[in-house]
Amino acid sequence: MPTSTHDRTILVVDDDEDICSLVAAILEDEGYAVRTAANGAEALKNLRTLGKPDLILLDMKMPVMDGWEFARRLRTECADDVPVVVFSAAENPALRASEVHAKGWIGKPLELDALLDAVSRNVRSSAHAVAPD
Ligand SMILES: [Mg+2]
């Protein structure tokens, strides 16, 4: 079955507007539907009003509500089944990812191939056919 991205929704959460719009443009070009939020609080609001995306790309250092707090509240209040991939400029991005039980990480500065690879490997293949693990 051919892989279709047009019905997959990705929520990009980053306080850097340039990163949000760049990543949104890249992913829309690949056929994904993209939503953006400038911090964790906005992202929670987005989830509550628009429903669960198929992947969340999460910056960690943000004002208002950072990535750690957002991830904790995501799991406890909203959805523990939405995959998260962390954006991180940290020296050890894998550690950041493990801190919030993320499926993966993307280093900053962003590299196109790494972004697309992390998204395609971690996005839910179908919102209605997620195999239990
Ligand atoms: Mg930031």
mmCIF file of C-alpha atoms and ligand atoms in Angstrom:
data_model
loop_
_atom_site.group_PDB
_atom_site.id
_atom_site.type_symbol
_atom_site.label_atom_id
_atom_site.label_comp_id
_atom_site.label_asym_id
_atom_site.label_seq_id
_atom_site.Cartn_x
_atom_site.Cartn_y
_atom_site.Cartn_z
ATOM 1 C CA MET A 1 0.000 0.000 0.000
ATOM 2 C CA PRO A 2 1.502 3.362 -0.911
ATOM 3 C CA THR A 3 2.336 5.622 1.996
ATOM 4 C CA SER A 4 0.099 8.645 2.120
ATOM 5 C CA THR A 5 1.029 11.699 4.147
ATOM 6 C CA HIS A 6 -1.922 13.905 3.266
ATOM 7 C CA ASP A 7 -4.085 12.705 6.121
ATOM 8 C CA ARG A 8 -1.284 12.872 8.712
ATOM 9 C CA THR A 9 -1.250 15.873 11.033
ATOM 10 C CA ILE A 10 1.866 17.188 12.726
ATOM 11 C CA LEU A 11 1.918 19.716 15.556
ATOM 12 C CA VAL A 12 5.094 21.811 15.638
ATOM 13 C CA VAL A 13 5.770 23.427 19.030
ATOM 14 C CA ASP A 14 8.579 25.987 19.141
ATOM 15 C CA ASP A 15 8.872 29.535 20.439
ATOM 16 C CA ASP A 16 11.065 30.423 17.459
ATOM 17 C CA GLU A 17 8.626 31.669 14.815
ATOM 18 C CA ASP A 18 11.158 31.197 12.040
ATOM 19 C CA ILE A 19 11.607 27.535 12.938
ATOM 20 C CA CYS A 20 7.849 26.989 13.126
ATOM 21 C CA SER A 21 7.219 28.468 9.713
ATOM 22 C CA LEU A 22 10.232 26.795 8.093
ATOM 23 C CA VAL A 23 9.337 23.359 9.454
ATOM 24 C CA ALA A 24 5.669 23.874 8.561
ATOM 25 C CA ALA A 25 6.585 24.783 4.978
ATOM 26 C CA ILE A 26 8.878 21.763 4.616
ATOM 27 C CA LEU A 27 6.324 19.323 6.013
ATOM 28 C CA GLU A 28 3.402 20.786 4.064
ATOM 29 C CA ASP A 29 5.516 20.368 0.975
ATOM 30 C CA GLU A 30 5.774 16.667 1.871
ATOM 31 C CA GLY A 31 2.001 16.485 2.091
ATOM 32 C CA TYR A 32 1.499 16.650 5.852
ATOM 33 C CA ALA A 33 -1.118 18.846 7.484
ATOM 34 C CA VAL A 34 0.725 21.086 9.960
ATOM 35 C CA ARG A 35 -0.342 23.049 13.027
ATOM 36 C CA THR A 36 1.977 25.254 15.044
ATOM 37 C CA ALA A 37 2.108 26.451 18.645
ATOM 38 C CA ALA A 38 4.555 28.884 20.269
ATOM 39 C CA ASN A 39 4.789 27.151 23.658
ATOM 40 C CA GLY A 40 3.457 24.242 25.668
ATOM 41 C CA ALA A 41 0.341 26.038 26.861
ATOM 42 C CA GLU A 42 -0.653 26.920 23.303
ATOM 43 C CA ALA A 43 0.037 23.352 22.251
ATOM 44 C CA LEU A 44 -2.244 21.918 24.961
ATOM 45 C CA LYS A 45 -4.967 24.324 23.885
ATOM 46 C CA ASN A 46 -4.452 23.273 20.272
ATOM 47 C CA LEU A 47 -4.798 19.587 21.215
ATOM 48 C CA ARG A 48 -7.959 20.226 23.194
ATOM 49 C CA THR A 49 -9.657 22.247 20.492
ATOM 50 C CA LEU A 50 -8.463 20.454 17.348
ATOM 51 C CA GLY A 51 -7.817 16.916 18.597
ATOM 52 C CA LYS A 52 -4.776 14.692 18.571
ATOM 53 C CA PRO A 53 -2.141 15.064 15.867
ATOM 54 C CA ASP A 54 -0.203 12.052 14.564
ATOM 55 C CA LEU A 55 3.131 13.452 15.730
ATOM 56 C CA ILE A 56 4.338 16.309 17.922
ATOM 57 C CA LEU A 57 7.663 18.015 17.186
ATOM 58 C CA LEU A 58 8.633 19.614 20.487
ATOM 59 C CA ASP A 59 11.128 22.310 21.361
ATOM 60 C CA MET A 60 12.225 22.095 24.997
ATOM 61 C CA LYS A 61 13.190 25.634 25.980
ATOM 62 C CA MET A 62 10.146 27.872 25.591
ATOM 63 C CA PRO A 63 8.594 30.651 27.662
ATOM 64 C CA VAL A 64 5.181 30.237 29.369
ATOM 65 C CA MET A 65 5.349 26.425 29.344
ATOM 66 C CA ASP A 66 8.494 24.511 28.398
ATOM 67 C CA GLY A 67 8.789 21.132 26.708
ATOM 68 C CA TRP A 68 9.232 19.170 29.946
ATOM 69 C CA GLU A 69 6.033 20.530 31.495
ATOM 70 C CA PHE A 70 4.132 20.165 28.235
ATOM 71 C CA ALA A 71 5.180 16.511 27.861
ATOM 72 C CA ARG A 72 4.166 15.740 31.443
ATOM 73 C CA ARG A 73 0.764 17.313 30.977
ATOM 74 C CA LEU A 74 0.299 15.745 27.567
ATOM 75 C CA ARG A 75 0.734 12.281 29.093
ATOM 76 C CA THR A 76 -1.375 12.864 32.175
ATOM 77 C CA GLU A 77 -4.161 15.092 30.865
ATOM 78 C CA CYS A 78 -4.526 14.621 27.122
ATOM 79 C CA ALA A 79 -2.988 11.775 25.234
ATOM 80 C CA ASP A 80 -0.346 9.238 26.108
ATOM 81 C CA ASP A 81 -0.443 7.719 22.623
ATOM 82 C CA VAL A 82 0.761 10.616 20.478
ATOM 83 C CA PRO A 83 4.414 10.184 19.468
ATOM 84 C CA VAL A 84 6.744 13.042 20.376
ATOM 85 C CA VAL A 85 10.032 13.944 18.697
ATOM 86 C CA VAL A 86 12.197 16.516 20.461
ATOM 87 C CA PHE A 87 13.975 19.468 18.820
ATOM 88 C CA SER A 88 17.126 20.095 20.757
ATOM 89 C CA ALA A 89 20.254 22.170 20.531
ATOM 90 C CA ALA A 90 21.558 20.347 23.620
ATOM 91 C CA GLU A 91 24.910 18.569 23.536
ATOM 92 C CA ASN A 92 23.079 15.322 24.243
ATOM 93 C CA PRO A 93 19.701 15.487 22.478
ATOM 94 C CA ALA A 94 19.068 11.785 23.138
ATOM 95 C CA LEU A 95 19.073 12.557 26.871
ATOM 96 C CA ARG A 96 16.514 15.322 26.345
ATOM 97 C CA ALA A 97 14.361 12.880 24.401
ATOM 98 C CA SER A 98 14.539 10.254 27.130
ATOM 99 C CA GLU A 99 13.623 12.821 29.790
ATOM 100 C CA VAL A 100 10.211 13.280 28.181
ATOM 101 C CA HIS A 101 9.825 9.723 26.852
ATOM 102 C CA ALA A 102 10.072 10.980 23.279
ATOM 103 C CA LYS A 103 10.333 8.546 20.381
ATOM 104 C CA GLY A 104 13.199 10.442 18.846
ATOM 105 C CA TRP A 105 15.068 13.702 18.525
ATOM 106 C CA ILE A 106 16.232 16.188 15.919
ATOM 107 C CA GLY A 107 19.332 18.285 16.582
ATOM 108 C CA LYS A 108 19.485 22.022 16.063
ATOM 109 C CA PRO A 109 20.443 23.615 13.755
ATOM 110 C CA LEU A 110 17.905 21.668 11.755
ATOM 111 C CA GLU A 111 18.970 19.467 8.900
ATOM 112 C CA LEU A 112 16.372 18.697 6.256
ATOM 113 C CA ASP A 113 17.191 14.998 5.902
ATOM 114 C CA ALA A 114 17.230 14.424 9.657
ATOM 115 C CA LEU A 115 13.900 16.220 10.012
ATOM 116 C CA LEU A 116 12.151 14.236 7.291
ATOM 117 C CA ASP A 117 13.666 10.977 8.485
ATOM 118 C CA ALA A 118 12.594 11.518 12.108
ATOM 119 C CA VAL A 119 9.088 12.506 11.010
ATOM 120 C CA SER A 120 8.518 9.596 8.654
ATOM 121 C CA ARG A 121 9.879 7.070 11.151
ATOM 122 C CA ASN A 122 7.790 8.302 14.065
ATOM 123 C CA VAL A 123 4.510 9.644 12.697
ATOM 124 C CA ARG A 124 1.546 7.416 13.452
ATOM 125 C CA SER A 125 0.803 5.429 10.332
ATOM 126 C CA SER A 126 -2.923 5.583 10.915
ATOM 127 C CA ALA A 127 -4.908 7.255 13.635
ATOM 128 C CA HIS A 128 -7.407 4.424 13.532
ATOM 129 C CA ALA A 129 -5.142 1.434 13.223
ATOM 130 C CA VAL A 130 -2.475 1.765 15.874
ATOM 131 C CA ALA A 131 -1.269 -1.690 16.860
ATOM 132 C CA PRO A 132 -1.032 -2.220 20.611
ATOM 133 C CA ASP A 133 2.509 -2.846 21.851
HETATM 134 MG MG MG B 1 13.111 27.478 22.215
#
